[in-house]
Coordinates of C-alpha atoms and ligand atoms in Angstrom, one line a residue:
M1 CA -8.3 -40.0 158.9
F2 CA -9.0 -41.6 155.6
I3 CA -12.7 -40.6 155.4
P4 CA -12.1 -37.1 153.9
L5 CA -9.6 -38.7 151.4
W6 CA -12.2 -41.2 150.3
R7 CA -14.4 -38.4 149.2
F8 CA -11.8 -37.3 146.8
R9 CA -11.5 -40.8 145.2
H10 CA -12.8 -39.5 141.9
S11 CA -9.7 -37.4 141.5
M12 CA -7.4 -40.1 142.7
A13 CA -8.9 -43.1 140.7
P14 CA -7.5 -42.2 137.3
R15 CA -4.1 -42.1 138.9
A16 CA -4.4 -45.4 140.8
W17 CA -1.7 -47.1 138.9
A18 CA 0.8 -44.3 139.4
L19 CA -0.1 -44.2 143.0
T20 CA 0.3 -48.0 143.4
G21 CA 3.6 -47.8 141.6
G22 CA 4.9 -45.0 143.8
V23 CA 3.7 -46.7 147.0
G24 CA 5.4 -49.9 145.7
L25 CA 8.7 -48.1 145.1
V26 CA 8.7 -46.5 148.6
I27 CA 7.9 -49.8 150.1
L28 CA 10.9 -51.4 148.2
A29 CA 13.0 -48.6 149.6
A30 CA 11.7 -49.4 153.1
V31 CA 12.7 -53.0 152.8
M32 CA 16.2 -52.0 151.7
Q33 CA 16.5 -49.8 154.7
V34 CA 15.6 -52.7 156.9
A35 CA 18.1 -54.9 155.2
L36 CA 21.0 -52.4 155.5
P37 CA 22.3 -53.3 159.0
W38 CA 22.8 -57.0 158.2
P39 CA 25.9 -56.9 156.1
L40 CA 27.4 -54.9 158.9
K41 CA 26.5 -57.7 161.3
V42 CA 28.3 -60.2 159.1
V43 CA 31.4 -57.9 159.1
V44 CA 31.5 -57.5 162.9
D45 CA 30.5 -61.1 163.9
N46 CA 32.0 -63.2 161.1
V47 CA 34.9 -61.2 159.7
L48 CA 36.2 -59.3 162.6
Q49 CA 35.6 -61.6 165.6
S50 CA 36.0 -65.1 164.3
S51 CA 39.4 -66.6 163.9
G52 CA 40.0 -69.2 161.1
K53 CA 36.9 -70.5 159.6
P54 CA 33.8 -68.4 160.2
P55 CA 31.2 -70.1 162.4
E56 CA 28.0 -71.5 160.7
N57 CA 24.9 -69.3 161.4
A58 CA 21.5 -68.8 160.1
L59 CA 22.2 -65.6 158.3
L60 CA 25.0 -67.0 156.2
R61 CA 22.8 -70.1 155.3
V62 CA 20.2 -67.7 154.0
F63 CA 22.6 -66.1 151.7
G64 CA 24.3 -69.3 150.8
A65 CA 27.5 -67.8 152.2
E66 CA 28.4 -70.8 154.4
G67 CA 32.0 -72.1 154.0
M68 CA 33.4 -68.8 152.6
D69 CA 36.6 -67.5 154.0
R70 CA 36.8 -64.1 155.7
L71 CA 37.9 -62.1 152.7
Q72 CA 35.1 -63.7 150.6
L73 CA 32.6 -62.9 153.4
L74 CA 33.8 -59.3 153.6
T75 CA 33.6 -58.8 149.8
V76 CA 30.0 -60.3 149.7
A77 CA 28.9 -58.3 152.8
L78 CA 30.2 -54.9 151.4
A79 CA 28.9 -55.7 148.0
G80 CA 25.5 -56.4 149.7
L81 CA 25.7 -53.1 151.4
L82 CA 26.3 -51.2 148.2
V83 CA 23.6 -53.0 146.3
F84 CA 21.1 -52.5 149.1
T85 CA 22.0 -48.8 149.2
L86 CA 21.7 -48.3 145.5
I87 CA 18.4 -50.0 145.3
Y88 CA 17.3 -48.0 148.2
A89 CA 18.4 -44.8 146.6
G90 CA 16.9 -45.6 143.2
A91 CA 13.5 -46.7 144.6
S92 CA 13.1 -43.7 147.0
Y93 CA 14.1 -41.3 144.1
L94 CA 11.6 -42.8 141.7
G95 CA 9.0 -43.4 144.2
S96 CA 9.1 -39.8 145.5
R97 CA 9.1 -38.5 142.0
L98 CA 6.1 -40.6 141.0
L99 CA 4.1 -39.8 144.1
N100 CA 4.7 -36.0 144.1
G101 CA 3.9 -36.0 140.3
V102 CA 0.6 -37.8 141.0
G103 CA 0.1 -35.4 143.9
E104 CA 0.3 -32.4 141.6
R105 CA -2.1 -34.0 139.2
I106 CA -4.6 -34.9 141.9
T107 CA -4.5 -31.3 143.2
A108 CA -5.0 -29.9 139.8
S109 CA -8.0 -32.0 139.2
I110 CA -9.5 -31.2 142.7
R111 CA -9.0 -27.5 142.1
V112 CA -10.9 -27.7 138.9
D113 CA -13.6 -29.7 140.6
V114 CA -14.0 -27.1 143.4
F115 CA -14.0 -24.3 140.9
A116 CA -16.5 -25.8 138.7
H117 CA -18.7 -26.7 141.6
L118 CA -18.5 -23.1 143.0
Q119 CA -19.6 -21.8 139.6
R120 CA -22.7 -24.0 139.7
L121 CA -23.7 -22.9 143.2
S122 CA -26.7 -20.6 143.2
L123 CA -26.6 -16.9 144.0
S124 CA -28.1 -17.7 147.4
F125 CA -24.8 -19.4 148.3
H126 CA -22.5 -16.8 146.9
D127 CA -24.5 -14.0 148.7
K128 CA -23.3 -15.6 151.9
Q129 CA -19.6 -16.2 150.9
R130 CA -16.6 -14.0 151.1
L131 CA -14.5 -13.9 148.0
G132 CA -11.2 -14.2 149.9
D133 CA -12.4 -17.3 151.7
L134 CA -13.2 -19.0 148.4
V135 CA -9.9 -18.0 147.1
T136 CA -7.9 -19.5 150.0
R137 CA -10.0 -22.7 149.7
T138 CA -9.1 -23.2 146.1
T139 CA -5.4 -22.4 146.6
T140 CA -3.9 -23.0 149.9
D141 CA -6.4 -25.6 151.1
V142 CA -5.9 -27.6 148.0
D143 CA -2.2 -27.5 148.5
Y144 CA -2.4 -28.6 152.2
L145 CA -4.6 -31.4 151.0
R146 CA -2.0 -32.4 148.5
T147 CA 0.8 -32.4 151.2
M148 CA -1.4 -34.6 153.3
I149 CA -2.0 -37.1 150.5
I150 CA 1.6 -37.2 149.4
S151 CA 2.8 -37.5 153.0
M152 CA 0.4 -40.4 153.7
M153 CA 1.6 -42.3 150.7
A154 CA 5.3 -41.4 151.0
V155 CA 5.8 -41.2 154.6
L156 CA 3.0 -42.9 156.5
V157 CA 2.7 -46.1 154.4
P158 CA 6.5 -47.0 154.2
N159 CA 7.1 -46.0 157.8
V160 CA 4.3 -48.1 159.2
L161 CA 5.7 -51.0 157.1
I162 CA 9.3 -50.4 158.4
L163 CA 8.0 -50.4 161.9
G164 CA 6.2 -53.6 161.2
F165 CA 9.2 -55.3 159.5
I166 CA 11.6 -54.3 162.1
A167 CA 9.4 -55.2 165.0
T168 CA 8.8 -58.5 163.5
I169 CA 12.6 -59.3 162.8
C170 CA 13.5 -58.2 166.3
L171 CA 10.8 -60.3 167.8
V172 CA 11.9 -63.4 165.8
V173 CA 15.6 -62.9 166.4
D174 CA 15.5 -62.0 170.1
P175 CA 11.9 -61.7 171.6
A176 CA 12.8 -60.6 175.0
F177 CA 15.3 -57.9 173.9
A178 CA 12.8 -56.7 171.2
L179 CA 10.2 -56.1 173.9
I180 CA 12.8 -53.9 175.7
A181 CA 13.5 -51.9 172.5
L182 CA 9.9 -51.5 171.8
A183 CA 9.0 -50.5 175.4
V184 CA 8.9 -46.7 174.6
A185 CA 6.7 -47.1 171.6
P186 CA 3.4 -46.7 173.5
L187 CA 4.8 -43.5 175.1
L188 CA 5.4 -42.1 171.6
F189 CA 1.9 -43.0 170.3
A190 CA 0.4 -41.5 173.5
T191 CA 2.2 -38.2 172.9
V192 CA 1.0 -38.1 169.3
L193 CA -2.6 -38.9 170.3
V194 CA -2.6 -36.1 172.9
Y195 CA -1.1 -33.6 170.4
R196 CA -3.4 -34.4 167.4
P197 CA -6.6 -32.7 168.5
R198 CA -4.7 -29.7 169.6
V199 CA -2.8 -29.3 166.3
K200 CA -6.0 -29.8 164.4
S201 CA -7.9 -27.0 166.2
A202 CA -4.9 -24.7 166.0
S203 CA -4.8 -25.4 162.2
R204 CA -8.4 -24.8 161.8
A205 CA -8.1 -21.4 163.6
A206 CA -5.2 -20.5 161.3
R207 CA -7.0 -21.5 158.3
S208 CA -10.0 -19.3 159.0
K209 CA -7.7 -16.4 159.9
D210 CA -6.1 -16.9 156.5
S211 CA -9.5 -16.5 154.8
D212 CA -10.0 -13.3 156.8
I213 CA -6.9 -11.9 155.4
A214 CA -7.6 -12.9 151.9
S215 CA -11.1 -11.4 152.3
A216 CA -9.7 -8.1 153.6
M217 CA -7.5 -8.1 150.4
T218 CA -10.2 -8.8 147.9
E219 CA -12.7 -6.4 149.7
T220 CA -10.1 -3.6 149.8
F221 CA -8.7 -3.9 146.3
S222 CA -11.9 -4.4 144.5
S223 CA -12.8 -1.0 145.7
V224 CA -9.6 0.9 145.6
R225 CA -11.3 3.8 143.9
A226 CA -13.9 4.2 146.6
M227 CA -11.3 3.8 149.3
Q228 CA -8.9 6.3 148.1
S229 CA -11.5 8.9 147.3
S230 CA -13.0 8.6 150.7
T231 CA -9.5 8.6 152.2
S232 CA -10.4 5.5 154.3
E233 CA -7.0 3.9 153.7
G234 CA -6.3 4.3 157.4
R235 CA -9.4 2.4 158.4
H236 CA -8.7 -0.5 155.9
E237 CA -5.1 -0.7 157.2
A238 CA -6.2 -0.8 160.9
D239 CA -8.6 -3.6 160.0
F240 CA -5.9 -5.4 158.1
R241 CA -3.5 -5.1 160.9
D242 CA -6.1 -6.6 163.3
R243 CA -6.8 -9.5 161.0
N244 CA -3.1 -10.0 160.5
I245 CA -2.3 -10.1 164.3
A246 CA -5.1 -12.6 164.7
R247 CA -3.5 -14.7 162.0
M248 CA -0.1 -14.3 163.6
N249 CA -1.4 -15.4 167.0
A250 CA -3.1 -18.5 165.5
G251 CA 0.2 -19.2 163.6
L252 CA 2.2 -18.8 166.9
R253 CA 0.0 -21.3 168.7
L254 CA 0.6 -23.8 166.0
V255 CA 4.3 -23.1 166.1
R256 CA 4.3 -23.8 169.8
L257 CA 2.6 -27.0 169.5
Q258 CA 5.0 -28.1 166.6
S259 CA 8.1 -27.0 168.3
A260 CA 7.3 -28.9 171.4
L261 CA 6.4 -32.1 169.7
S262 CA 9.8 -32.8 168.1
P263 CA 12.0 -32.5 171.2
L264 CA 9.5 -34.4 173.3
V265 CA 9.9 -37.3 170.8
D266 CA 13.7 -37.0 170.9
V267 CA 13.7 -37.3 174.6
I268 CA 11.5 -40.5 174.5
V269 CA 13.8 -41.9 171.8
V270 CA 16.9 -41.4 174.0
L271 CA 15.2 -43.1 176.8
G272 CA 14.6 -46.1 174.6
T273 CA 18.3 -46.1 173.5
V274 CA 19.6 -46.0 177.1
L275 CA 17.4 -48.9 177.9
V276 CA 18.7 -51.0 175.0
L277 CA 22.3 -50.2 175.6
W278 CA 22.0 -51.0 179.3
V279 CA 20.5 -54.3 178.8
G280 CA 22.4 -55.1 175.5
V281 CA 26.0 -54.3 176.7
G282 CA 25.3 -56.5 179.7
R283 CA 24.2 -59.3 177.5
V284 CA 27.3 -58.9 175.1
L285 CA 29.6 -58.9 178.1
D286 CA 28.0 -62.2 179.5
G287 CA 28.2 -63.7 176.1
T288 CA 24.4 -64.2 175.5
M289 CA 24.4 -61.8 172.5
T290 CA 27.0 -61.1 169.8
L291 CA 28.3 -57.6 169.3
G292 CA 27.0 -57.7 165.7
L293 CA 23.5 -58.4 166.8
L294 CA 23.6 -55.5 169.3
L295 CA 24.7 -53.3 166.5
V296 CA 21.9 -54.5 164.3
F297 CA 19.5 -53.7 167.2
L298 CA 21.0 -50.3 167.7
A299 CA 20.7 -49.6 164.0
Y300 CA 17.1 -50.8 164.2
L301 CA 16.3 -48.8 167.2
K302 CA 17.2 -45.7 165.1
A303 CA 15.3 -47.2 162.2
L304 CA 12.4 -47.7 164.5
Y305 CA 12.4 -44.4 166.1
D306 CA 13.0 -42.4 162.9
P307 CA 9.6 -43.5 161.5
M308 CA 8.0 -42.9 164.8
K309 CA 9.4 -39.3 164.7
E310 CA 8.3 -39.0 161.2
L311 CA 4.9 -40.1 162.1
A312 CA 4.7 -37.7 165.0
K313 CA 5.6 -34.9 162.8
L314 CA 3.1 -36.2 160.2
T315 CA 0.5 -35.4 162.8
T316 CA 0.8 -31.7 161.9
V317 CA 0.6 -32.3 158.2
I318 CA -2.3 -34.7 158.5
S319 CA -4.3 -32.6 160.9
R320 CA -3.7 -29.5 158.7
G321 CA -4.6 -31.5 155.6
Q322 CA -7.8 -32.8 157.2
V323 CA -8.9 -29.4 158.1
S324 CA -8.3 -28.3 154.5
A325 CA -10.1 -31.5 153.3
E326 CA -13.1 -30.6 155.4
R327 CA -13.1 -27.0 154.1
L328 CA -13.1 -28.3 150.5
L329 CA -15.8 -30.9 151.2
E330 CA -17.9 -28.2 152.8
I331 CA -18.0 -26.5 149.3
L332 CA -18.2 -29.8 147.3
S333 CA -21.1 -31.2 149.4
T334 CA -23.2 -28.0 149.1
A335 CA -25.8 -28.7 146.5
P336 CA -26.8 -26.0 144.1
A337 CA -30.1 -24.5 145.4
I338 CA -31.4 -24.1 141.9
V339 CA -31.4 -27.1 139.7
D340 CA -33.4 -28.9 137.0
R341 CA -36.4 -30.6 138.4
P342 CA -36.7 -34.3 137.5
G343 CA -38.6 -34.4 134.3
A344 CA -37.8 -30.8 133.3
R345 CA -37.9 -30.4 129.6
P346 CA -35.8 -28.1 127.4
A347 CA -37.4 -24.8 126.7
P348 CA -38.8 -24.3 123.3
R349 CA -37.8 -21.2 121.3
L350 CA -39.8 -18.7 123.4
K351 CA -42.1 -16.1 122.0
G352 CA -41.4 -14.0 125.0
A353 CA -44.4 -13.9 127.2
V354 CA -43.4 -13.4 130.8
E355 CA -45.8 -13.7 133.7
L356 CA -45.2 -13.4 137.5
R357 CA -48.3 -14.9 139.2
E358 CA -48.9 -14.3 142.9
V359 CA -45.0 -14.3 143.4
S360 CA -43.7 -14.0 146.9
F361 CA -40.0 -14.2 147.7
G362 CA -37.5 -13.6 150.5
Y363 CA -33.7 -14.1 150.5
A364 CA -33.3 -15.6 153.9
G365 CA -36.4 -15.8 155.9
S366 CA -38.2 -12.4 155.8
E367 CA -40.3 -11.9 152.7
I368 CA -39.4 -9.2 150.4
L369 CA -41.9 -9.5 147.6
H370 CA -45.5 -10.0 148.3
A371 CA -48.0 -11.4 145.8
I372 CA -46.6 -9.8 142.7
N373 CA -48.6 -10.2 139.5
L374 CA -47.0 -8.9 136.4
R375 CA -47.5 -9.8 132.6
V376 CA -45.3 -9.0 129.7
E377 CA -46.8 -9.8 126.3
P378 CA -44.4 -10.9 123.5
G379 CA -42.6 -7.8 122.1
Q380 CA -44.0 -5.6 124.9
M381 CA -41.9 -3.2 126.9
V382 CA -42.8 -3.2 130.7
A383 CA -41.1 -0.9 133.0
I384 CA -40.6 -1.3 136.8
A385 CA -40.3 1.9 138.8
G386 CA -40.2 2.6 142.5
P387 CA -37.9 3.8 145.3
T388 CA -34.6 2.2 146.2
G389 CA -35.0 -1.0 148.1
A390 CA -38.6 -1.6 146.9
G391 CA -37.5 -4.9 145.4
K392 CA -37.1 -4.1 141.6
S393 CA -33.9 -5.9 141.1
T394 CA -35.2 -8.8 143.1
V395 CA -38.2 -9.2 140.8
V396 CA -36.2 -9.4 137.6
S397 CA -33.8 -11.8 139.2
L398 CA -36.5 -14.3 139.6
I399 CA -37.2 -14.5 135.8
P400 CA -33.9 -16.3 134.8
R401 CA -34.2 -18.3 138.1
L402 CA -31.2 -16.6 139.8
Y403 CA -33.3 -17.3 142.8
D404 CA -36.5 -19.4 143.0
V405 CA -39.8 -17.9 144.1
T406 CA -41.0 -19.0 147.6
H407 CA -44.8 -18.9 146.5
G408 CA -46.5 -18.5 143.2
S409 CA -44.8 -19.0 139.9
V410 CA -42.8 -17.4 137.1
L411 CA -44.2 -18.4 133.7
L412 CA -42.5 -18.2 130.3
D413 CA -44.9 -18.6 127.4
G414 CA -47.3 -19.9 129.9
I415 CA -44.9 -22.6 131.3
D416 CA -43.5 -22.6 134.9
V417 CA -39.8 -21.9 134.5
R418 CA -39.2 -24.7 137.1
D419 CA -40.6 -27.2 134.6
L420 CA -38.0 -26.1 131.9
Q421 CA -34.3 -27.0 131.9
L422 CA -32.4 -24.1 133.5
A423 CA -29.7 -23.7 130.9
T424 CA -32.3 -23.6 128.1
V425 CA -34.2 -20.9 129.9
R426 CA -31.2 -18.7 130.7
K427 CA -30.0 -19.0 127.0
Q428 CA -33.1 -17.1 126.1
I429 CA -32.8 -14.2 128.4
S430 CA -30.3 -11.4 128.2
M431 CA -29.6 -8.9 131.0
V432 CA -28.0 -5.6 130.9
L433 CA -27.3 -4.3 134.4
Q434 CA -26.5 -1.0 135.9
D435 CA -22.8 -1.4 135.7
S436 CA -21.7 -4.0 133.4
I437 CA -18.7 -6.1 134.4
L438 CA -16.4 -7.1 131.6
F439 CA -14.1 -10.1 131.7
R440 CA -10.3 -10.2 131.1
G441 CA -9.9 -10.6 127.4
T442 CA -10.3 -8.6 124.3
I443 CA -13.3 -6.4 123.4
Y444 CA -14.1 -9.0 120.8
D445 CA -14.1 -11.8 123.3
N446 CA -16.3 -9.8 125.6
I447 CA -18.9 -9.3 122.9
A448 CA -18.8 -12.9 121.7
Y449 CA -18.9 -14.1 125.3
G450 CA -22.7 -14.4 125.6
A451 CA -23.4 -16.9 122.7
D452 CA -22.1 -20.2 121.6
H453 CA -19.5 -19.7 118.9
P454 CA -21.0 -16.6 117.1
T455 CA -19.5 -15.9 113.6
R456 CA -17.2 -12.9 113.3
E457 CA -19.9 -11.2 111.1
Q458 CA -22.5 -11.6 113.9
V459 CA -20.2 -10.1 116.5
L460 CA -19.2 -7.2 114.3
A461 CA -22.8 -6.5 113.3
A462 CA -23.8 -6.4 116.9
A463 CA -20.9 -4.1 117.8
E464 CA -22.0 -1.8 115.0
V465 CA -25.6 -1.6 116.1
A466 CA -24.6 -1.2 119.7
N467 CA -22.3 1.8 118.9
V468 CA -19.3 -0.1 120.0
D469 CA -17.8 0.3 116.6
E470 CA -17.8 4.0 117.0
F471 CA -15.2 4.0 119.9
V472 CA -13.4 0.8 118.9
R473 CA -12.4 2.5 115.6
T474 CA -10.2 4.9 117.5
L475 CA -8.3 2.3 119.4
P476 CA -5.0 1.2 117.8
L477 CA -5.8 -2.5 118.4
G478 CA -9.5 -2.2 117.5
Y479 CA -11.5 -5.1 118.7
D480 CA -8.3 -6.9 119.8
T481 CA -7.8 -4.4 122.5
P482 CA -7.4 -6.2 125.8
V483 CA -9.8 -5.1 128.5
A484 CA -8.5 -4.9 132.0
E485 CA -10.1 -6.9 134.7
R486 CA -13.6 -5.8 135.4
G487 CA -13.4 -3.5 132.4
V488 CA -11.9 -0.6 134.5
S489 CA -9.9 0.7 131.4
L490 CA -13.2 1.6 129.7
S491 CA -15.7 4.3 130.5
G492 CA -19.1 3.2 132.0
G493 CA -20.9 4.1 128.7
Q494 CA -18.4 2.1 126.7
R495 CA -18.9 -0.9 129.0
Q496 CA -22.7 -0.6 128.7
R497 CA -22.4 -0.5 124.9
I498 CA -20.3 -3.7 125.0
A499 CA -22.9 -5.3 127.2
I500 CA -25.6 -4.4 124.8
A501 CA -23.6 -5.8 121.8
R502 CA -23.2 -9.0 123.9
A503 CA -27.0 -9.1 124.3
L504 CA -27.5 -8.5 120.7
V505 CA -25.2 -11.5 119.8
R506 CA -27.2 -13.6 122.1
D507 CA -30.3 -12.6 120.2
T508 CA -32.8 -13.7 122.9
P509 CA -36.6 -13.2 123.0
I510 CA -36.5 -11.7 126.4
V511 CA -34.4 -8.9 127.5
I512 CA -34.0 -7.6 131.1
L513 CA -32.6 -4.1 131.6
D514 CA -31.7 -3.0 135.2
E515 CA -31.1 0.8 134.9
P516 CA -28.6 0.4 132.1
T517 CA -28.2 4.2 131.7
S518 CA -28.0 5.2 135.3
G519 CA -24.8 7.1 136.1
L520 CA -24.2 8.0 132.5
D521 CA -23.9 11.5 131.2
A522 CA -26.4 12.8 128.7
I523 CA -24.2 12.1 125.6
S524 CA -23.2 8.6 126.7
E525 CA -26.8 7.9 127.6
Q526 CA -27.8 8.7 124.1
Y527 CA -25.3 6.4 122.5
V528 CA -26.4 3.6 124.9
M529 CA -30.1 4.3 124.3
R530 CA -29.7 4.1 120.6
G531 CA -28.1 0.6 121.1
L532 CA -30.9 -0.3 123.5
D533 CA -33.6 0.8 121.0
R534 CA -32.2 -1.7 118.4
L535 CA -31.9 -4.4 121.1
M536 CA -35.6 -4.0 122.1
I537 CA -37.0 -4.3 118.6
G538 CA -39.2 -7.4 118.4
R539 CA -38.3 -8.6 122.0
S540 CA -40.0 -8.7 125.3
V541 CA -38.4 -6.2 127.5
I542 CA -38.6 -5.7 131.2
V543 CA -36.8 -2.6 132.3
I544 CA -36.0 -1.1 135.7
A545 CA -36.0 2.6 135.1
H546 CA -35.7 5.9 136.9
R547 CA -35.3 8.0 133.8
L548 CA -38.3 9.5 132.1
S549 CA -36.7 8.8 128.7
T550 CA -37.3 5.1 129.4
L551 CA -40.4 5.3 131.4
R552 CA -42.3 7.3 128.8
R553 CA -41.9 4.7 126.1
A554 CA -42.9 1.7 128.2
D555 CA -46.2 0.1 127.3
V556 CA -47.0 -0.4 131.0
I557 CA -45.3 0.8 134.1
H558 CA -45.6 -1.1 137.4
V559 CA -44.7 0.9 140.5
L560 CA -43.2 -1.1 143.2
D561 CA -43.1 -0.2 146.9
H562 CA -42.0 -2.3 149.8
G563 CA -42.3 -5.4 147.7
R564 CA -45.8 -4.8 146.4
I565 CA -47.1 -3.4 143.1
V566 CA -48.9 -0.2 144.2
E567 CA -49.7 1.4 140.8
T568 CA -49.9 0.2 137.3
G569 CA -50.4 2.2 134.0
S570 CA -48.8 4.2 131.3
H571 CA -46.6 7.2 132.2
R572 CA -49.4 9.7 131.4
E573 CA -52.0 7.8 133.4
L574 CA -49.7 7.4 136.4
V575 CA -48.7 11.2 136.4
A576 CA -52.4 12.0 136.1
A577 CA -53.2 9.6 139.0
N578 CA -51.0 11.8 141.3
G579 CA -49.9 8.7 143.3
L580 CA -46.4 7.4 144.4
Y581 CA -45.2 7.6 140.8
S582 CA -45.7 11.2 140.4
R583 CA -43.8 11.7 143.6
L584 CA -40.7 9.7 142.4
D585 CA -37.5 11.5 142.0
G586 CA -37.6 13.6 138.8
I587 CA -41.1 12.8 137.8
Q588 CA -42.9 15.7 139.4
H589 CA -40.8 18.3 137.7
A590 CA -40.7 16.7 134.4
P591 CA -42.4 18.6 131.6
D592 CA -45.0 16.4 129.8
I593 CA -43.5 17.4 126.5
P594 CA -40.1 15.8 125.8
R595 CA -37.2 18.1 125.9
L596 CA -35.2 18.6 122.7
V597 CA -31.9 16.7 122.7
K598 CA -29.0 18.5 121.2
P599 CA -28.1 16.5 118.0
L600 CA -24.9 14.3 118.3
P601 CA -22.0 15.3 116.1
T602 CA -22.6 13.6 112.7
A603 CA -18.9 13.2 112.4
V604 CA -19.0 10.0 114.3
G605 CA -21.3 8.6 111.7
M606 CA -24.6 8.8 113.5
T607 CA -27.7 10.5 112.6
P608 CA -29.1 12.9 115.1
L609 CA -31.3 11.2 117.7
S610 CA -35.0 11.7 117.4
T611 CA -36.4 14.2 119.8
E612 CA -38.7 11.5 121.1
F613 CA -36.8 10.8 124.2
G614 CA -35.8 13.4 126.7
T615 CA -32.5 13.0 128.7
G616 CA -34.4 12.6 131.9
P617 CA -33.9 14.6 135.0
Ligands
LIG701 P1 -34.3 -2.3 144.3 O1 -33.7 -2.9 143.2 O2 -35.7 -1.8 144.3 O3 -33.5 -1.1 144.9 P2 -33.6 -4.7 145.6 O4 -34.4 -5.7 144.9 O5 -32.2 -4.6 145.3 O6 -34.4 -3.4 145.6 O7 -33.7 -5.1 147.2 C1 -35.0 -5.2 147.8 C2 -34.6 -5.6 149.3 O8 -33.9 -6.9 149.3 C3 -33.7 -4.8 150.0 O9 -34.2 -4.6 151.4 C4 -32.4 -5.3 150.0 O10 -31.7 -5.0 151.2 C5 -32.7 -6.8 150.0 N1 -31.7 -7.6 149.3 C6 -31.4 -7.4 148.0 N2 -30.4 -8.3 147.5 C7 -30.3 -9.2 148.7 C8 -29.5 -10.4 148.8 N3 -28.7 -10.9 147.9 N4 -29.6 -11.0 150.1 C9 -30.4 -10.5 151.0 N5 -31.2 -9.4 150.9 C10 -31.1 -8.7 149.7

């Protein structure tokens, strides 16, 4: 039970004092609860039932109340009752506040740990994950874990102590009778033991169904556009209904288990009470026990069974919390696949030579790239062309070590990337992808995002060069315009220009472009291309391209097919060779002489584009 908690000790350790204080206070409250019936016994046995001078007994001796008259005894007993109650109330209030406060802090810290760890996990991990599942783990599972931690401190610890105290007192005062009172305890524990595994498995099922629902949400609402335009709402809804019913059934099973537990415990408790009353009343009648003591026993019986009931109920909370703890530990104990090798050194400022030497790679098992050899000299522009699924994106993702090669090596300035510290390598590579995702924040933040503390001048200069300035000027809030999540409030071309500005701010020697102009119309493409031209100056560029406008300008083109480089050469050479390249979409019909591009309106402050680049097919 405590093993999963132990794994979260780092989050709990800084709060050890508050935890200890909180537990101390709830223990004090428990002691007061144990003390509460005794003043009542004094009232019944010594005030109500004795005539004249109260008899001597051990309890009065303990409190120095021997020799008091009845009125004095009544006053002392009632004052005691009040004081015990006040201490009990104060301690349980403060204890519960302290523990719940600590609980919130522990959860906050665990949540950050999980988030930070998730971020560090490699793409190979995230490829396999569903977003919704990760969301439920960092939210609901962390909450369940907190409830478990708090319950263990605020319910388990004091109740186990109360049980211990009361059992001891009863055994000391009247051992035979105590054994009768405790007779049903084994029955209670047996019930709990039987229930625990069932509740746990039901919780586990419910948690996994929760993740299914969250995944359905994230998958559907991250593609609302596609869903609505293909009128597939019905299918999504049916799927959601199914998952929801599965969750409901798992929840119902848990409810059935929980509902049965409490009445079962009640029945066992009444059995115990009947037993105690039967024997106790007999003993009071034949004078072997005082009425006051019977009352104490009855009060204790309740005080005994309440914690047992609490503990039985706690079964659910603890089982649920354990399942959540396991789900969180599953994440926390996954090591990032891509880490610095021991002895990896910081990358020097790279000149930009990139080489893939005999590189093979597969995502999971089957090999996708086979013995790729490819060189990019500093400042060179190398294009990768080929049919969809040939492995082009996979090739470029190996350069910043988003994945590690299975065989061969990736070299930067002649050094194996795995011998360099990951962060220092990635800081020197910029990527502009097909569809750039922006982050929630302003346009300014989105440009500044790539670099460590760029100056305002650097950000604005990059924005100017990337043609971001041109559309930002028309926005009332300018660079402070907030961007909606994933950048949906901007057009594809505008997002690409921001991504290029981001790469410019980063100012890296190596730039990777993965079809950055695909899906753009001719005019947008020209704006983006102008930005890209500036980005490429003096840098090594690896570009995945379909468009002739890009392919024509590359120093070398590698044609990839089924994970192998099948042709290499310049555009002209490859067209002349009449191989796969010449049969790629758009290549065969392309005139060898670039088409003239209609000049852009000069009103936006741009000089007409040179005619060197066609708009592609
Ligand atoms: P291209 O960029 O040429 O279209 P990709 O590099 O995207 O090709 O994909 C090459 C092959 O690798 C495809 O068969 C694709 O299904 C597979 N693939 C791509 N990404 C992943 C991934 N994250 N996990 C598993 N397989 C992948």
